[in-house]
Amino acid sequence: MSELVEHVDERDLVLGVVERGEAEREGWPHRIATTICRDRAGRILVLRRSETMPRFPGYYDVMVGGAVNVGESYEEAAARELSEELGVRVPVRFMFKFLCREGISPVWFGVHEAVVAEPLVPDPGEIGWLDWLTLDELRDVIDQWRFVPGGREALRRYLESGSGSGAGELAAG
C-alpha cells in the first residue's frame, strides 16, 4: 500500500487525499513535518540519510521528519517522526511553515524545534550518520555538503526567527 498524503494548495489548504508518489509525479504540494534538534549546549543535529532511502539517499540534513499522514497535524507528525527516526520522545514546538519548491515536488515544510537531552537511537534504515555541530561547524559545511533540498533554507529561516543562540549568524554567512 502506498503512503497517503493530503494534496494541499498554495495556501496549505487540503484539496484531497492522494498517494504520495502520485503527488510527487504530478507536482502537487503536500505536507512534510520536520524538526530541527538542538542539544542543551545549543548545537544542531546534522544527519546523513541512509543510502537505501528512496528520496535523497546519502544527502545531509538538519531536519528530521517525513510526510504528514492524512488527518494528522504537523506537530503530531513531527513527534512521530522523531520517535521513529531517532528513538526519542520529546516535546516539539512549531516554529513556521513554508512552501519549498526545490526537490522532487513542492512541499509545505512545517518546521519545529526540539531540545534533545536523551541518547539517540537512530533507525539505520533512515539515518547513516549523525552528529551535533556548532554554528561555526555548520557554517563551514552548509554550502559544501550535499544537503536535502530545502534544508539550508529551513535552517536559515530557523536561525533568522531568533531561535537558539547565534540566531542570524549562519543566515548572514
PDB file of C-alpha atoms in Angstrom:
ATOM      1  CA  MET A   1       0.000   0.000   0.000  1.00  0.00           C
ATOM      2  CA  SER A   2       1.329   3.387  -0.959  1.00  0.00           C
ATOM      3  CA  GLU A   3       1.631   6.214   1.551  1.00  0.00           C
ATOM      4  CA  LEU A   4      -1.413   8.509   1.537  1.00  0.00           C
ATOM      5  CA  VAL A   5      -0.960  12.261   1.969  1.00  0.00           C
ATOM      6  CA  GLU A   6      -3.143  15.316   1.758  1.00  0.00           C
ATOM      7  CA  HIS A   7      -2.826  17.220  -1.510  1.00  0.00           C
ATOM      8  CA  VAL A   8      -2.812  20.878  -0.500  1.00  0.00           C
ATOM      9  CA  ASP A   9      -2.910  24.178  -2.350  1.00  0.00           C
ATOM     10  CA  GLU A  10      -0.659  27.242  -2.390  1.00  0.00           C
ATOM     11  CA  ARG A  11      -2.141  28.296   0.976  1.00  0.00           C
ATOM     12  CA  ASP A  12      -1.757  24.833   2.572  1.00  0.00           C
ATOM     13  CA  LEU A  13      -5.500  24.111   2.410  1.00  0.00           C
ATOM     14  CA  VAL A  14      -6.481  20.482   1.826  1.00  0.00           C
ATOM     15  CA  LEU A  15      -7.773  19.656  -1.664  1.00  0.00           C
ATOM     16  CA  GLY A  16      -7.961  15.880  -1.271  1.00  0.00           C
ATOM     17  CA  VAL A  17      -6.173  12.656  -0.392  1.00  0.00           C
ATOM     18  CA  VAL A  18      -3.674  11.155  -2.851  1.00  0.00           C
ATOM     19  CA  GLU A  19      -0.803   8.687  -2.882  1.00  0.00           C
ATOM     20  CA  ARG A  20       2.493  10.392  -2.102  1.00  0.00           C
ATOM     21  CA  GLY A  21       4.069   9.014  -5.274  1.00  0.00           C
ATOM     22  CA  GLU A  22       1.247  10.499  -7.342  1.00  0.00           C
ATOM     23  CA  ALA A  23       1.677  13.880  -5.626  1.00  0.00           C
ATOM     24  CA  GLU A  24       5.386  13.791  -6.462  1.00  0.00           C
ATOM     25  CA  ARG A  25       4.836  12.717 -10.100  1.00  0.00           C
ATOM     26  CA  GLU A  26       2.145  15.361 -10.656  1.00  0.00           C
ATOM     27  CA  GLY A  27       3.971  18.129  -8.768  1.00  0.00           C
ATOM     28  CA  TRP A  28       1.158  18.542  -6.271  1.00  0.00           C
ATOM     29  CA  PRO A  29       2.054  20.176  -2.947  1.00  0.00           C
ATOM     30  CA  HIS A  30       1.744  18.013   0.148  1.00  0.00           C
ATOM     31  CA  ARG A  31       2.896  18.329   3.763  1.00  0.00           C
ATOM     32  CA  ILE A  32       6.169  17.339   5.392  1.00  0.00           C
ATOM     33  CA  ALA A  33       6.713  17.738   9.152  1.00  0.00           C
ATOM     34  CA  THR A  34      10.295  18.421  10.154  1.00  0.00           C
ATOM     35  CA  THR A  35      12.173  19.102  13.362  1.00  0.00           C
ATOM     36  CA  ILE A  36      15.468  20.859  13.909  1.00  0.00           C
ATOM     37  CA  CYS A  37      17.008  19.327  17.024  1.00  0.00           C
ATOM     38  CA  ARG A  38      19.312  21.140  19.407  1.00  0.00           C
ATOM     39  CA  ASP A  39      21.132  19.813  22.433  1.00  0.00           C
ATOM     40  CA  ARG A  40      21.388  21.699  25.720  1.00  0.00           C
ATOM     41  CA  ALA A  41      24.666  23.283  24.553  1.00  0.00           C
ATOM     42  CA  GLY A  42      22.866  24.761  21.523  1.00  0.00           C
ATOM     43  CA  ARG A  43      24.482  22.503  18.931  1.00  0.00           C
ATOM     44  CA  ILE A  44      22.315  21.432  15.994  1.00  0.00           C
ATOM     45  CA  LEU A  45      21.843  17.825  14.955  1.00  0.00           C
ATOM     46  CA  VAL A  46      23.084  17.095  11.440  1.00  0.00           C
ATOM     47  CA  LEU A  47      22.393  13.746   9.839  1.00  0.00           C
ATOM     48  CA  ARG A  48      23.212  11.920   6.637  1.00  0.00           C
ATOM     49  CA  ARG A  49      20.340   9.966   5.173  1.00  0.00           C
ATOM     50  CA  SER A  50      20.817   6.247   4.661  1.00  0.00           C
ATOM     51  CA  GLU A  51      21.996   5.190   1.201  1.00  0.00           C
ATOM     52  CA  THR A  52      18.881   2.980   0.974  1.00  0.00           C
ATOM     53  CA  MET A  53      16.405   5.867   1.330  1.00  0.00           C
ATOM     54  CA  PRO A  54      14.142   6.262  -1.709  1.00  0.00           C
ATOM     55  CA  ARG A  55      14.408  10.067  -1.586  1.00  0.00           C
ATOM     56  CA  PHE A  56      17.767  11.840  -1.377  1.00  0.00           C
ATOM     57  CA  PRO A  57      19.925   8.847  -0.329  1.00  0.00           C
ATOM     58  CA  GLY A  58      23.208   9.914   1.255  1.00  0.00           C
ATOM     59  CA  TYR A  59      22.242  13.588   1.466  1.00  0.00           C
ATOM     60  CA  TYR A  60      22.818  15.598   4.638  1.00  0.00           C
ATOM     61  CA  ASP A  61      20.038  17.330   6.536  1.00  0.00           C
ATOM     62  CA  VAL A  62      19.328  19.373   9.662  1.00  0.00           C
ATOM     63  CA  MET A  63      15.701  18.295   9.612  1.00  0.00           C
ATOM     64  CA  VAL A  64      14.315  15.046  10.976  1.00  0.00           C
ATOM     65  CA  GLY A  65      10.936  14.325   9.520  1.00  0.00           C
ATOM     66  CA  GLY A  66       8.621  12.906   6.941  1.00  0.00           C
ATOM     67  CA  ALA A  67       5.225  13.077   5.347  1.00  0.00           C
ATOM     68  CA  VAL A  68       2.252  14.200   7.408  1.00  0.00           C
ATOM     69  CA  ASN A  69      -0.346  11.419   7.450  1.00  0.00           C
ATOM     70  CA  VAL A  70      -3.934  12.098   6.429  1.00  0.00           C
ATOM     71  CA  GLY A  71      -5.737  13.869   9.292  1.00  0.00           C
ATOM     72  CA  GLU A  72      -2.505  14.324  11.270  1.00  0.00           C
ATOM     73  CA  SER A  73      -1.262  17.748  12.402  1.00  0.00           C
ATOM     74  CA  TYR A  74       2.236  18.969  11.652  1.00  0.00           C
ATOM     75  CA  GLU A  75       3.048  18.699  15.381  1.00  0.00           C
ATOM     76  CA  GLU A  76       1.762  15.120  15.671  1.00  0.00           C
ATOM     77  CA  ALA A  77       3.747  14.086  12.606  1.00  0.00           C
ATOM     78  CA  ALA A  78       6.911  15.790  13.868  1.00  0.00           C
ATOM     79  CA  ALA A  79       6.718  13.988  17.223  1.00  0.00           C
ATOM     80  CA  ARG A  80       6.006  10.654  15.496  1.00  0.00           C
ATOM     81  CA  GLU A  81       8.940  11.073  13.109  1.00  0.00           C
ATOM     82  CA  LEU A  82      11.340  11.892  15.983  1.00  0.00           C
ATOM     83  CA  SER A  83      10.300   8.691  17.703  1.00  0.00           C
ATOM     84  CA  GLU A  84      10.589   6.596  14.534  1.00  0.00           C
ATOM     85  CA  GLU A  85      13.873   8.022  13.266  1.00  0.00           C
ATOM     86  CA  LEU A  86      15.763   8.872  16.472  1.00  0.00           C
ATOM     87  CA  GLY A  87      14.027   6.784  19.127  1.00  0.00           C
ATOM     88  CA  VAL A  88      13.252   9.821  21.294  1.00  0.00           C
ATOM     89  CA  ARG A  89      10.023  11.208  22.697  1.00  0.00           C
ATOM     90  CA  VAL A  90      10.476  14.894  23.404  1.00  0.00           C
ATOM     91  CA  PRO A  91       8.194  17.907  23.052  1.00  0.00           C
ATOM     92  CA  VAL A  92       8.282  19.636  19.678  1.00  0.00           C
ATOM     93  CA  ARG A  93       7.498  23.313  19.196  1.00  0.00           C
ATOM     94  CA  PHE A  94       6.048  24.537  15.910  1.00  0.00           C
ATOM     95  CA  MET A  95       8.163  27.364  14.509  1.00  0.00           C
ATOM     96  CA  PHE A  96       6.934  28.176  10.983  1.00  0.00           C
ATOM     97  CA  LYS A  97       5.980  26.663   7.665  1.00  0.00           C
ATOM     98  CA  PHE A  98       6.990  27.479   4.112  1.00  0.00           C
ATOM     99  CA  LEU A  99       6.330  26.188   0.636  1.00  0.00           C
ATOM    100  CA  CYS A 100       9.523  24.656  -0.712  1.00  0.00           C
ATOM    101  CA  ARG A 101       9.629  24.232  -4.482  1.00  0.00           C
ATOM    102  CA  GLU A 102      13.069  22.601  -4.547  1.00  0.00           C
ATOM    103  CA  GLY A 103      13.381  18.842  -4.732  1.00  0.00           C
ATOM    104  CA  ILE A 104      11.115  16.136  -6.081  1.00  0.00           C
ATOM    105  CA  SER A 105       7.882  18.135  -5.869  1.00  0.00           C
ATOM    106  CA  PRO A 106       6.600  21.168  -3.974  1.00  0.00           C
ATOM    107  CA  VAL A 107       6.071  20.521  -0.275  1.00  0.00           C
ATOM    108  CA  TRP A 108       4.912  22.533   2.684  1.00  0.00           C
ATOM    109  CA  PHE A 109       7.582  22.137   5.353  1.00  0.00           C
ATOM    110  CA  GLY A 110       6.155  22.504   8.862  1.00  0.00           C
ATOM    111  CA  VAL A 111       9.343  23.251  10.797  1.00  0.00           C
ATOM    112  CA  HIS A 112       9.566  22.511  14.521  1.00  0.00           C
ATOM    113  CA  GLU A 113      12.323  22.611  17.089  1.00  0.00           C
ATOM    114  CA  ALA A 114      13.119  20.230  19.909  1.00  0.00           C
ATOM    115  CA  VAL A 115      15.731  20.187  22.616  1.00  0.00           C
ATOM    116  CA  VAL A 116      17.025  16.650  22.911  1.00  0.00           C
ATOM    117  CA  ALA A 117      18.940  15.624  26.005  1.00  0.00           C
ATOM    118  CA  GLU A 118      18.372  11.873  25.913  1.00  0.00           C
ATOM    119  CA  PRO A 119      20.505   9.381  23.967  1.00  0.00           C
ATOM    120  CA  LEU A 120      19.617   8.982  20.302  1.00  0.00           C
ATOM    121  CA  VAL A 121      18.827   5.582  18.801  1.00  0.00           C
ATOM    122  CA  PRO A 122      18.858   6.287  15.060  1.00  0.00           C
ATOM    123  CA  ASP A 123      16.988   3.994  12.683  1.00  0.00           C
ATOM    124  CA  PRO A 124      19.762   2.668  10.387  1.00  0.00           C
ATOM    125  CA  GLY A 125      17.255   2.331   7.557  1.00  0.00           C
ATOM    126  CA  GLU A 126      16.746   6.105   7.681  1.00  0.00           C
ATOM    127  CA  ILE A 127      19.970   7.563   9.095  1.00  0.00           C
ATOM    128  CA  GLY A 128      23.502   6.616   8.046  1.00  0.00           C
ATOM    129  CA  TRP A 129      25.374   9.088  10.272  1.00  0.00           C
ATOM    130  CA  LEU A 130      24.641  11.898  12.694  1.00  0.00           C
ATOM    131  CA  ASP A 131      26.455  14.354  14.924  1.00  0.00           C
ATOM    132  CA  TRP A 132      25.860  17.552  16.872  1.00  0.00           C
ATOM    133  CA  LEU A 133      27.525  20.567  15.214  1.00  0.00           C
ATOM    134  CA  THR A 134      28.095  24.085  16.481  1.00  0.00           C
ATOM    135  CA  LEU A 135      27.004  27.014  14.333  1.00  0.00           C
ATOM    136  CA  ASP A 136      30.641  27.589  13.350  1.00  0.00           C
ATOM    137  CA  GLU A 137      30.973  23.962  12.260  1.00  0.00           C
ATOM    138  CA  LEU A 138      27.692  24.177  10.361  1.00  0.00           C
ATOM    139  CA  ARG A 139      28.802  27.372   8.650  1.00  0.00           C
ATOM    140  CA  ASP A 140      31.889  25.503   7.401  1.00  0.00           C
ATOM    141  CA  VAL A 141      29.875  22.692   5.765  1.00  0.00           C
ATOM    142  CA  ILE A 142      26.417  24.030   4.882  1.00  0.00           C
ATOM    143  CA  ASP A 143      27.356  25.039   1.343  1.00  0.00           C
ATOM    144  CA  GLN A 144      29.924  22.268   0.808  1.00  0.00           C
ATOM    145  CA  TRP A 145      27.982  19.150   1.760  1.00  0.00           C
ATOM    146  CA  ARG A 146      25.113  17.885  -0.364  1.00  0.00           C
ATOM    147  CA  PHE A 147      22.012  18.827   1.676  1.00  0.00           C
ATOM    148  CA  VAL A 148      18.408  17.781   1.096  1.00  0.00           C
ATOM    149  CA  PRO A 149      16.642  20.482  -0.946  1.00  0.00           C
ATOM    150  CA  GLY A 150      15.064  22.950   1.399  1.00  0.00           C
ATOM    151  CA  GLY A 151      17.342  22.022   4.311  1.00  0.00           C
ATOM    152  CA  ARG A 152      19.562  25.086   4.005  1.00  0.00           C
ATOM    153  CA  GLU A 153      16.508  27.328   3.577  1.00  0.00           C
ATOM    154  CA  ALA A 154      14.767  25.827   6.619  1.00  0.00           C
ATOM    155  CA  LEU A 155      17.899  26.269   8.733  1.00  0.00           C
ATOM    156  CA  ARG A 156      18.367  29.875   7.632  1.00  0.00           C
ATOM    157  CA  ARG A 157      14.715  30.694   8.370  1.00  0.00           C
ATOM    158  CA  TYR A 158      15.000  28.940  11.726  1.00  0.00           C
ATOM    159  CA  LEU A 159      18.057  30.957  12.726  1.00  0.00           C
ATOM    160  CA  GLU A 160      16.545  34.206  11.422  1.00  0.00           C
ATOM    161  CA  SER A 161      13.497  33.561  13.601  1.00  0.00           C
ATOM    162  CA  GLY A 162      15.709  34.132  16.627  1.00  0.00           C
ATOM    163  CA  SER A 163      15.734  30.512  17.748  1.00  0.00           C
ATOM    164  CA  GLY A 164      18.624  29.382  19.876  1.00  0.00           C
ATOM    165  CA  SER A 165      21.990  31.011  20.318  1.00  0.00           C
ATOM    166  CA  GLY A 166      23.691  32.600  17.346  1.00  0.00           C
ATOM    167  CA  ALA A 167      20.479  33.427  15.529  1.00  0.00           C
ATOM    168  CA  GLY A 168      21.205  35.063  12.236  1.00  0.00           C
ATOM    169  CA  GLU A 169      24.893  34.091  12.204  1.00  0.00           C
ATOM    170  CA  LEU A 170      24.510  31.315   9.642  1.00  0.00           C
ATOM    171  CA  ALA A 171      21.788  33.184   7.787  1.00  0.00           C
ATOM    172  CA  ALA A 172      24.126  36.119   7.251  1.00  0.00           C
ATOM    173  CA  GLY A 173      27.087  33.901   6.326  1.00  0.00           C
TER     174      GLY A 173
END
